[in-house]
Structure formats: C-alpha cells, structure tokens
C-alpha cells in the first residue's frame, strides 16, 4: 500500500501503475479498498487502478487531530487525493455505496472528468434504508457503534436476512473481507470515533442538494445498478441516469448494492466500454 499525506491526514491507497486510463475506485462506509479486489483483477492490467482506503471507519492510519469529517469534507478529500496524484481530465472516478462522488461532481465538476455511479446513496435515500438508518441510529447512542460492530463480528449473525452486510449483497459477503473491515473498529477507539463523527454530521438534504448540482454536470457519466438492490432503490439509478445530461444506464441481474462483489464481471465490462466510448 502506498500512502499520501492530505489535509485530513495520511491516506493509504493501492496503485496498479501503468500508463492506462486512471480509475479512482471509491468504497463505502465500514469498508476499505479490498471491496474492489475482483474489479482490479479484471481491469488492473489495462487501466491504472487507484484504490484509496478512505477514513470511513475501516482505515488503519490515524487522521490528524481536529480533521473535518463531514460527508462534504470527505467529498473534497477525494478531489484532493486526485489533485495530489496530478490526475488529469482522462481520469474516471467510480464510486459504490456512498454518495461523495456526486457531491464532488456537483461542487467541482472540473475535477471529475468522467464518473461512474454504481449503486449509491442518492436523492432522499440518505441514510440509505434499513442498514444505513440502523448505523445512523447507533452513532447517536453512546457506545452504539461499538455494540453494532461486536454484533457484526459474530459470523453467524452476518447471514441474518435483511440485516447488515446480508442486505447489501446478492451472495454472502466473504467472511475474510468483513473481518478485515471490522478489525479497526473493534480494536481502535479512534476509528470508531471517526465513523461516529461522520454519521452524526450528515444532513438529510445533502444528497438531494447534490442531485440538483448534477443537472449541470456536462461530462460523461455512467450509472450502474443492481436490479435486486434492497438498499439503494433501482429507480434511483434510473432517475440519476435521466438527471445527468451525458449519461447512460446499465442494470445488472443477480446484484444488490455491493456490485464490485456481486457482479465484478458486469461492472468491469461496463467500465471498459464506457471508457472506450468516451
């Protein structure tokens, strides 16, 4: 893992290198860059895949004291990451689960040359449905996130239908990934504090405001959604595709929110075609 110093502190990232089109692959809360491992296997030889581990609770390097941890600040951090690596207009930003890329594109459209929104928070689905609302509620109770993480650390409980990671994927999320994502939250109070501060600072209207900004985003965009998604409504994918002036929509079967795990083949193929045609 490489490391880069940004305004909020150090951020670790994977860089496959090479001279291909840069792909900046962005994950959601209580995850790290490993959610993209199968997509990187598919695309890593023809593209330069840059996979940061963002400070969403599963990061392993402490941030600077007093770092701003609001969702808009995390959106700006993504732009700062691209600036620091001197990525040009040919870079393609791909986000799954979270909605920070939409906020960045609305605020700094010149920074996001092309973007792929893959099963993300959008419009009024924020926090997103049952899973997101449960995490948001836990963050507002002292010790709530610590308790939730301990529950998720019990492997048998991860498979309970309609809860946690079980609702986010069509196929069971591998235990080794969940173990990896939860480890910092189980062992580091700082990681839990970062997640709590982020969740408590989120505003309900943020994603609707970002959507309004996207109406004037005149760069190429791709919207990819799972047809069986129970957390991010498929109709939101269609609405985003209609909203973005230069967008196209791809819907994938046997797929929920965690598209990089459920359908890495379909997502990689869609990205490949999108880059080639734009």
CSV table of C-alpha atoms in Angstrom, one decimal:
chain,number,residue,atom,x,y,z
A,1,UNK,CA,0.0,0.0,0.0
A,2,UNK,CA,1.2,3.5,-0.9
A,3,UNK,CA,0.5,6.4,1.4
A,4,UNK,CA,-0.2,10.1,0.6
A,5,UNK,CA,-0.5,13.0,3.0
A,6,UNK,CA,-3.7,15.0,2.6
A,7,UNK,CA,-5.2,17.8,4.7
A,8,UNK,CA,-7.1,15.4,6.9
A,9,UNK,CA,-4.1,13.1,7.4
A,10,UNK,CA,-2.4,10.2,5.6
A,11,UNK,CA,-4.5,8.1,3.3
A,12,UNK,CA,-3.3,4.6,2.1
A,13,UNK,CA,-4.0,3.5,-1.4
A,14,UNK,CA,-3.3,0.8,-3.9
A,15,UNK,CA,-1.9,1.8,-7.3
A,16,UNK,CA,-1.6,-0.8,-10.0
A,17,UNK,CA,0.6,1.6,-12.0
A,18,UNK,CA,1.0,1.6,-15.8
A,19,UNK,CA,0.1,4.1,-18.5
A,20,UNK,CA,-3.6,3.1,-18.9
A,21,UNK,CA,-6.5,5.4,-18.1
A,22,UNK,CA,-6.6,6.1,-14.4
A,23,UNK,CA,-9.6,4.6,-12.5
A,24,UNK,CA,-10.2,6.0,-9.0
A,25,UNK,CA,-12.2,3.3,-7.2
A,26,UNK,CA,-14.1,4.5,-4.1
A,27,UNK,CA,-15.7,2.4,-1.4
A,28,UNK,CA,-18.5,3.0,1.2
A,29,UNK,CA,-18.7,3.1,5.0
A,30,UNK,CA,-17.2,0.3,7.1
A,31,UNK,CA,-15.2,-1.0,4.1
A,32,UNK,CA,-11.8,-0.4,2.6
A,33,UNK,CA,-10.4,-0.7,-0.9
A,34,UNK,CA,-10.5,-4.5,-0.8
A,35,UNK,CA,-14.1,-4.4,-1.9
A,36,UNK,CA,-12.7,-3.7,-5.3
A,37,UNK,CA,-10.3,-6.6,-5.5
A,38,UNK,CA,-12.1,-8.6,-8.2
A,39,UNK,CA,-12.7,-5.5,-10.3
A,40,UNK,CA,-9.0,-4.7,-10.0
A,41,UNK,CA,-8.2,-8.3,-11.1
A,42,UNK,CA,-10.4,-7.7,-14.2
A,43,UNK,CA,-9.1,-4.2,-15.1
A,44,UNK,CA,-5.7,-3.8,-13.4
A,45,UNK,CA,-3.6,-4.7,-16.5
A,46,UNK,CA,-5.3,-2.3,-19.0
A,47,UNK,CA,-6.1,0.6,-16.6
A,48,UNK,CA,-4.2,2.3,-13.8
A,49,UNK,CA,-6.4,1.4,-10.8
A,50,UNK,CA,-6.1,3.8,-7.8
A,51,UNK,CA,-7.9,2.4,-4.8
A,52,UNK,CA,-7.8,4.7,-1.7
A,53,UNK,CA,-8.9,3.5,1.7
A,54,UNK,CA,-11.0,6.4,2.9
A,55,UNK,CA,-11.5,7.3,6.6
A,56,UNK,CA,-14.9,5.7,6.9
A,57,UNK,CA,-14.1,3.5,10.0
A,58,UNK,CA,-12.1,0.7,8.4
A,59,UNK,CA,-9.0,2.8,7.8
A,60,UNK,CA,-5.8,1.8,9.7
A,61,UNK,CA,-3.8,5.0,9.8
A,62,UNK,CA,-4.9,7.7,12.3
A,63,UNK,CA,-6.0,11.1,10.9
A,64,UNK,CA,-4.8,14.5,12.1
A,65,UNK,CA,-6.5,15.7,15.3
A,66,UNK,CA,-9.4,18.0,14.5
A,67,UNK,CA,-9.7,16.9,10.9
A,68,UNK,CA,-13.1,17.7,9.4
A,69,UNK,CA,-15.1,14.5,9.0
A,70,UNK,CA,-18.4,15.6,7.4
A,71,UNK,CA,-19.6,13.9,4.2
A,72,UNK,CA,-18.9,17.1,2.2
A,73,UNK,CA,-15.4,17.2,3.6
A,74,UNK,CA,-14.8,13.6,2.5
A,75,UNK,CA,-16.0,14.5,-1.0
A,76,UNK,CA,-13.4,17.3,-1.1
A,77,UNK,CA,-10.8,14.8,0.2
A,78,UNK,CA,-11.4,12.6,-2.8
A,79,UNK,CA,-10.8,15.6,-5.1
A,80,UNK,CA,-7.7,16.5,-3.0
A,81,UNK,CA,-6.5,12.9,-3.5
A,82,UNK,CA,-6.8,13.2,-7.3
A,83,UNK,CA,-5.1,16.6,-7.2
A,84,UNK,CA,-2.2,15.3,-5.2
A,85,UNK,CA,-1.6,12.5,-7.7
A,86,UNK,CA,-1.9,15.0,-10.5
A,87,UNK,CA,-4.6,13.1,-12.3
A,88,UNK,CA,-5.9,14.8,-15.5
A,89,UNK,CA,-9.3,15.0,-17.2
A,90,UNK,CA,-8.9,11.5,-18.5
A,91,UNK,CA,-9.3,10.0,-15.0
A,92,UNK,CA,-12.5,8.1,-14.3
A,93,UNK,CA,-14.0,8.2,-10.8
A,94,UNK,CA,-16.0,5.1,-9.8
A,95,UNK,CA,-18.0,5.0,-6.5
A,96,UNK,CA,-20.0,2.3,-4.9
A,97,UNK,CA,-22.4,2.5,-1.9
A,98,UNK,CA,-21.5,6.1,-0.7
A,99,UNK,CA,-22.6,9.3,-2.4
A,100,UNK,CA,-19.5,11.5,-2.0
A,101,UNK,CA,-18.6,11.4,-5.7
A,102,UNK,CA,-21.9,13.0,-6.5
A,103,UNK,CA,-21.2,15.8,-4.0
A,104,UNK,CA,-17.7,16.3,-5.5
A,105,UNK,CA,-19.0,16.4,-9.1
A,106,UNK,CA,-21.7,19.0,-8.1
A,107,UNK,CA,-19.1,21.2,-6.3
A,108,UNK,CA,-16.1,20.7,-8.5
A,109,UNK,CA,-17.3,19.4,-11.9
A,110,UNK,CA,-13.9,20.4,-13.5
A,111,UNK,CA,-12.2,17.9,-11.2
A,112,UNK,CA,-14.3,14.9,-12.2
A,113,UNK,CA,-13.6,14.3,-15.9
A,114,UNK,CA,-15.8,11.2,-16.1
A,115,UNK,CA,-17.7,9.4,-13.4
A,116,UNK,CA,-19.4,6.0,-12.7
A,117,UNK,CA,-22.1,5.9,-10.0
A,118,UNK,CA,-22.5,2.3,-9.1
A,119,UNK,CA,-25.4,1.6,-6.6
A,120,UNK,CA,-25.0,4.6,-4.4
A,121,UNK,CA,-26.8,6.8,-1.9
A,122,UNK,CA,-28.9,9.3,-3.8
A,123,UNK,CA,-31.9,11.7,-3.5
A,124,UNK,CA,-33.8,11.2,-0.3
A,125,UNK,CA,-32.4,7.7,0.4
A,126,UNK,CA,-29.9,9.1,3.0
A,127,UNK,CA,-29.1,7.4,5.3
A,128,UNK,CA,-30.0,4.5,3.0
A,129,UNK,CA,-32.9,2.4,4.0
A,130,UNK,CA,-32.7,-0.1,6.9
A,131,UNK,CA,-29.0,-0.7,7.1
A,132,UNK,CA,-27.9,2.9,6.8
A,133,UNK,CA,-30.6,4.1,9.2
A,134,UNK,CA,-29.6,1.4,11.8
A,135,UNK,CA,-25.9,2.6,11.6
A,136,UNK,CA,-27.0,6.2,11.9
A,137,UNK,CA,-29.2,5.5,15.0
A,138,UNK,CA,-26.3,3.5,16.6
A,139,UNK,CA,-24.0,6.5,16.1
A,140,UNK,CA,-26.3,8.7,18.2
A,141,UNK,CA,-26.3,6.4,21.2
A,142,UNK,CA,-23.2,6.4,23.4
A,143,UNK,CA,-21.4,3.1,22.7
A,144,UNK,CA,-23.9,2.2,19.9
A,145,UNK,CA,-21.3,1.8,17.1
A,146,UNK,CA,-19.1,-0.4,19.4
A,147,UNK,CA,-22.0,-2.6,20.1
A,148,UNK,CA,-23.1,-2.9,16.5
A,149,UNK,CA,-19.5,-3.8,15.4
A,150,UNK,CA,-19.4,-6.5,18.1
A,151,UNK,CA,-22.6,-8.0,16.8
A,152,UNK,CA,-21.3,-8.0,13.2
A,153,UNK,CA,-18.1,-9.6,14.4
A,154,UNK,CA,-20.2,-12.8,15.2
A,155,UNK,CA,-20.0,-14.6,11.9
A,156,UNK,CA,-23.4,-16.4,12.3
A,157,UNK,CA,-25.2,-13.1,12.7
A,158,UNK,CA,-23.8,-11.7,9.5
A,159,UNK,CA,-26.1,-14.1,7.5
A,160,UNK,CA,-29.4,-13.0,9.1
A,161,UNK,CA,-31.6,-11.9,6.1
A,162,UNK,CA,-32.3,-8.2,5.8
A,163,UNK,CA,-29.6,-7.0,8.2
A,164,UNK,CA,-26.1,-5.6,7.9
A,165,UNK,CA,-24.0,-6.8,5.1
A,166,UNK,CA,-26.6,-9.6,4.3
A,167,UNK,CA,-28.9,-7.0,2.8
A,168,UNK,CA,-26.2,-5.4,0.7
A,169,UNK,CA,-25.1,-8.3,-1.4
A,170,UNK,CA,-26.9,-11.0,-3.5
A,171,UNK,CA,-24.3,-13.5,-2.5
A,172,UNK,CA,-22.9,-13.7,1.1
A,173,UNK,CA,-20.0,-11.3,1.6
A,174,UNK,CA,-16.9,-13.4,2.3
A,175,UNK,CA,-16.0,-13.5,6.0
A,176,UNK,CA,-12.4,-12.6,5.4
A,177,UNK,CA,-13.5,-9.3,3.9
A,178,UNK,CA,-15.9,-8.4,6.8
A,179,UNK,CA,-13.2,-9.5,9.3
A,180,UNK,CA,-10.8,-7.1,7.7
A,181,UNK,CA,-13.3,-4.2,7.6
A,182,UNK,CA,-14.3,-4.6,11.2
A,183,UNK,CA,-10.8,-5.0,12.7
A,184,UNK,CA,-10.0,-1.3,13.1
A,185,UNK,CA,-13.4,-0.6,14.5
A,186,UNK,CA,-13.0,-3.5,17.0
A,187,UNK,CA,-9.5,-2.5,18.1
A,188,UNK,CA,-9.1,1.3,17.6
A,189,UNK,CA,-11.3,3.8,19.5
A,190,UNK,CA,-10.1,6.4,17.1
A,191,UNK,CA,-11.6,4.5,14.1
A,192,UNK,CA,-14.9,4.3,15.9
A,193,UNK,CA,-14.8,8.0,16.8
A,194,UNK,CA,-14.2,8.9,13.1
A,195,UNK,CA,-17.2,6.9,12.0
A,196,UNK,CA,-19.4,8.4,14.7
A,197,UNK,CA,-18.4,11.9,13.9
A,198,UNK,CA,-19.1,11.3,10.2
A,199,UNK,CA,-22.5,9.8,10.8
A,200,UNK,CA,-23.6,12.5,13.2
A,201,UNK,CA,-22.6,15.3,10.9
A,202,UNK,CA,-24.6,14.0,7.9
A,203,UNK,CA,-27.6,16.2,6.8
A,204,UNK,CA,-30.7,14.6,5.4
A,205,UNK,CA,-30.8,17.1,2.4
A,206,UNK,CA,-27.2,16.6,1.3
A,207,UNK,CA,-27.9,14.1,-1.5
A,208,UNK,CA,-30.9,15.9,-2.8
A,209,UNK,CA,-28.8,19.1,-3.0
A,210,UNK,CA,-26.0,17.2,-4.8
A,211,UNK,CA,-28.6,15.9,-7.3
A,212,UNK,CA,-29.6,19.4,-8.2
A,213,UNK,CA,-26.0,20.2,-8.8
A,214,UNK,CA,-25.6,17.2,-11.2
A,215,UNK,CA,-28.2,18.7,-13.6
A,216,UNK,CA,-25.4,20.9,-15.0
A,217,UNK,CA,-22.6,18.3,-14.9
A,218,UNK,CA,-21.8,18.1,-18.6
A,219,UNK,CA,-19.1,15.4,-18.5
A,220,UNK,CA,-19.7,11.7,-19.5
A,221,UNK,CA,-21.3,9.6,-16.8
A,222,UNK,CA,-22.3,6.0,-16.4
A,223,UNK,CA,-24.9,4.8,-13.9
A,224,UNK,CA,-24.7,1.1,-12.9
A,225,UNK,CA,-27.3,-0.5,-10.6
A,226,UNK,CA,-28.2,-3.9,-9.3
A,227,UNK,CA,-31.8,-5.0,-10.3
A,228,UNK,CA,-32.2,-6.8,-6.9
A,229,UNK,CA,-30.8,-3.9,-4.8
A,230,UNK,CA,-32.8,-3.7,-1.5
A,231,UNK,CA,-30.8,-0.8,-0.1
A,232,UNK,CA,-30.4,1.6,-3.0
A,233,UNK,CA,-33.7,1.6,-4.9
A,234,UNK,CA,-33.2,0.7,-8.6
A,235,UNK,CA,-35.5,3.6,-9.6
A,236,UNK,CA,-32.9,5.9,-8.2
A,237,UNK,CA,-30.4,4.6,-10.7
A,238,UNK,CA,-32.9,5.4,-13.5
A,239,UNK,CA,-33.5,8.9,-12.0
A,240,UNK,CA,-29.8,9.6,-11.9
A,241,UNK,CA,-29.3,8.5,-15.5
A,242,UNK,CA,-32.2,10.8,-16.6
A,243,UNK,CA,-30.8,13.7,-14.5
A,244,UNK,CA,-27.2,13.6,-15.7
A,245,UNK,CA,-27.1,15.3,-19.1
A,246,UNK,CA,-24.5,12.9,-20.7
A,247,UNK,CA,-25.2,9.6,-19.0
A,248,UNK,CA,-26.1,6.0,-19.8
A,249,UNK,CA,-27.6,3.3,-17.6
A,250,UNK,CA,-26.6,-0.3,-17.1
A,251,UNK,CA,-28.6,-2.6,-14.9
A,252,UNK,CA,-27.2,-5.9,-13.7
A,253,UNK,CA,-29.1,-9.0,-12.6
A,254,UNK,CA,-28.1,-11.1,-9.5
A,255,UNK,CA,-26.9,-7.9,-8.0
A,256,UNK,CA,-27.5,-5.7,-5.0
A,257,UNK,CA,-25.6,-2.8,-3.5
A,258,UNK,CA,-22.1,-4.3,-3.4
A,259,UNK,CA,-21.8,-4.5,-7.2
A,260,UNK,CA,-18.0,-5.0,-7.0
A,261,UNK,CA,-18.6,-8.2,-5.1
A,262,UNK,CA,-21.8,-9.5,-6.7
A,263,UNK,CA,-21.0,-8.7,-10.4
A,264,UNK,CA,-17.4,-7.6,-10.8
A,265,UNK,CA,-17.5,-9.0,-14.3
A,266,UNK,CA,-20.5,-6.9,-15.4
A,267,UNK,CA,-19.2,-3.8,-13.7
A,268,UNK,CA,-15.7,-4.2,-15.2
A,269,UNK,CA,-17.3,-4.7,-18.7
A,270,UNK,CA,-19.5,-1.6,-18.3
A,271,UNK,CA,-16.5,0.5,-17.2
A,272,UNK,CA,-14.3,-0.8,-20.0
A,273,UNK,CA,-17.0,0.0,-22.6
A,274,UNK,CA,-17.7,3.4,-21.1
A,275,UNK,CA,-14.0,4.4,-21.1
A,276,UNK,CA,-13.6,3.2,-24.7
A,277,UNK,CA,-16.6,5.2,-25.9
A,278,UNK,CA,-15.9,8.4,-24.1
